[in-house]
Protein backbone atom coordinates (compact mmCIF):
# COMPACT_ATOMS: atom_id res chain seq x y z
CA HIS A 1 -0.23 0.42 -0.08
CA VAL A 2 1.30 3.92 -0.70
CA GLN A 3 2.59 5.34 2.21
CA LEU A 4 4.60 8.90 2.29
CA VAL A 5 6.44 9.42 5.22
CA GLU A 6 7.77 12.37 6.19
CA SER A 7 11.43 13.87 7.88
CA GLY A 8 13.32 17.11 7.98
CA GLY A 9 11.44 19.45 10.09
CA GLY A 10 12.47 20.96 13.84
CA SER A 11 13.21 24.50 14.88
CA VAL A 12 15.69 27.23 13.32
CA GLN A 13 16.30 30.35 13.54
CA ALA A 14 14.98 33.37 11.01
CA GLY A 15 16.77 34.09 7.56
CA GLY A 16 18.13 30.03 8.24
CA SER A 17 17.53 26.84 5.97
CA GLN A 18 15.87 23.78 6.25
CA ARG A 19 14.71 20.77 3.91
CA LEU A 20 12.52 18.11 4.53
CA SER A 21 11.70 14.62 2.69
CA CYS A 22 9.46 12.65 1.89
CA ALA A 23 9.66 8.97 1.13
CA VAL A 24 7.23 7.76 -0.70
CA SER A 25 6.88 4.05 -0.84
CA GLY A 26 4.41 1.77 -3.00
CA TYR A 27 4.33 3.56 -6.13
CA PRO A 28 0.65 2.31 -7.42
CA ALA A 29 1.42 3.76 -11.26
CA ASN A 30 4.16 5.51 -13.01
CA LYS A 31 2.67 9.08 -13.53
CA PHE A 32 2.34 11.00 -10.33
CA CYS A 33 1.87 14.29 -9.00
CA ILE A 34 3.54 14.69 -5.14
CA GLY A 35 2.75 17.99 -3.37
CA TRP A 36 3.75 19.86 -0.37
CA PHE A 37 1.05 21.57 2.15
CA ARG A 38 1.42 23.91 5.60
CA GLN A 39 -0.68 24.86 8.11
CA VAL A 40 -0.63 26.72 10.70
CA SER A 41 -2.50 27.33 13.62
CA GLY A 42 -6.00 28.59 13.31
CA LYS A 43 -5.39 29.44 9.56
CA GLU A 44 -6.32 26.63 6.33
CA ARG A 45 -4.09 24.53 5.27
CA GLU A 46 -2.50 25.76 1.86
CA GLY A 47 -0.67 24.25 -0.31
CA VAL A 48 3.81 24.98 -0.86
CA ALA A 49 4.51 23.22 -3.59
CA ALA A 50 4.09 20.23 -6.64
CA ILE A 51 6.17 17.83 -8.25
CA ASP A 52 4.61 15.83 -10.88
CA SER A 53 6.27 12.36 -12.84
CA ASP A 54 7.74 14.89 -15.20
CA GLY A 55 9.60 17.53 -12.97
CA GLY A 56 7.76 19.60 -13.47
CA THR A 57 7.12 21.76 -10.68
CA THR A 58 4.26 24.80 -9.48
CA TYR A 59 4.54 26.88 -5.87
CA GLY A 60 2.85 28.86 -3.85
CA ASP A 61 3.56 32.63 -4.31
CA PRO A 62 4.52 33.11 -0.31
CA VAL A 63 7.39 30.87 -1.75
CA LYS A 64 8.17 31.52 -4.54
CA GLY A 65 12.06 31.75 -4.78
CA ARG A 66 12.64 30.66 -1.36
CA PHE A 67 11.45 26.78 -1.75
CA THR A 68 12.62 24.34 -4.00
CA ILE A 69 10.86 21.18 -4.54
CA SER A 70 12.91 17.91 -5.92
CA GLU A 71 12.70 14.14 -6.21
CA ASP A 72 15.82 11.20 -5.86
CA ASN A 73 16.60 9.69 -8.95
CA ALA A 74 14.14 6.54 -8.14
CA LYS A 75 11.49 9.01 -7.19
CA THR A 76 11.32 7.64 -3.55
CA THR A 77 12.13 10.63 -2.31
CA MET A 78 10.41 14.20 -2.44
CA TYR A 79 12.36 17.26 -1.38
CA LEU A 80 11.89 20.86 -0.20
CA GLN A 81 14.48 22.80 0.35
CA MET A 82 13.69 25.82 2.68
CA ASN A 83 15.48 29.20 2.61
CA SER A 84 15.46 32.45 3.64
CA LEU A 85 12.49 30.95 6.37
CA SER A 86 10.95 33.23 8.45
CA SER A 87 8.18 32.86 11.27
CA GLU A 88 5.30 33.11 8.27
CA ASP A 89 7.21 29.71 7.49
CA THR A 90 6.11 27.71 11.32
CA GLY A 91 3.38 25.65 10.64
CA MET A 92 2.71 21.66 9.71
CA TYR A 93 3.98 20.23 6.69
CA TYR A 94 2.92 17.40 5.16
CA CYS A 95 3.03 15.37 1.49
CA ALA A 96 0.71 13.94 0.00
CA ALA A 97 0.17 12.26 -3.32
CA VAL A 98 -2.13 11.64 -6.04
CA PHE A 99 -1.64 8.76 -8.76
CA GLY A 100 -1.84 8.35 -12.57
CA ASN A 101 -1.92 11.81 -13.49
CA ARG A 102 0.46 14.44 -13.60
CA CYS A 103 -0.15 17.93 -11.30
CA GLY A 104 -1.77 19.59 -13.77
CA SER A 105 -2.98 23.14 -13.62
CA ARG A 106 -1.04 25.87 -11.07
CA SER A 107 -4.63 25.35 -8.96
CA THR A 108 -5.32 22.13 -9.01
CA ALA A 109 -1.53 21.19 -7.32
CA LEU A 110 -1.49 23.57 -4.96
CA GLY A 111 -5.28 22.44 -4.04
CA GLN A 112 -5.51 19.57 -1.63
CA SER A 113 -8.90 18.16 -3.38
CA ASP A 114 -6.90 15.77 -5.86
CA TYR A 115 -4.33 14.31 -3.44
CA TYR A 116 -5.42 11.10 -2.28
CA TYR A 117 -2.87 10.01 0.16
CA TRP A 118 -1.47 12.12 2.85
CA GLY A 119 1.73 12.03 5.42
CA GLN A 120 1.74 12.22 9.27
CA GLY A 121 3.14 15.57 8.46
CA THR A 122 6.58 17.22 10.70
CA GLN A 123 6.72 20.35 12.83
CA VAL A 124 8.44 23.63 11.55
CA THR A 125 8.72 25.90 13.91
CA VAL A 126 10.77 29.51 12.54
CA SER A 127 11.76 32.10 15.74
């Protein structure tokens, strides 16, 4: 069965960097879209970045130019490199996946409705 396991969260100082990982196992199809989402206390979960099986990437406006999503050669681990972090980046970060299709439009890639599989989340705290 499909499993997504996030890691790499923790505390970091403002202006610093952190890299999150999402280990993906149990791929049911070669085409996929994998996204990173975050939820700040009191706010709705928002899409941060997404990458599809062809390597196409999409970013949310608040993180453009600061965050980079990537995948390893085996496409079993997805990364979110986060630079120039601020307190506004504090939150629980989740990776999510949908298989059988690429990410599609930007709104689809950063929306939650099409994602079927979710990880348990990893906390990022910027102070």
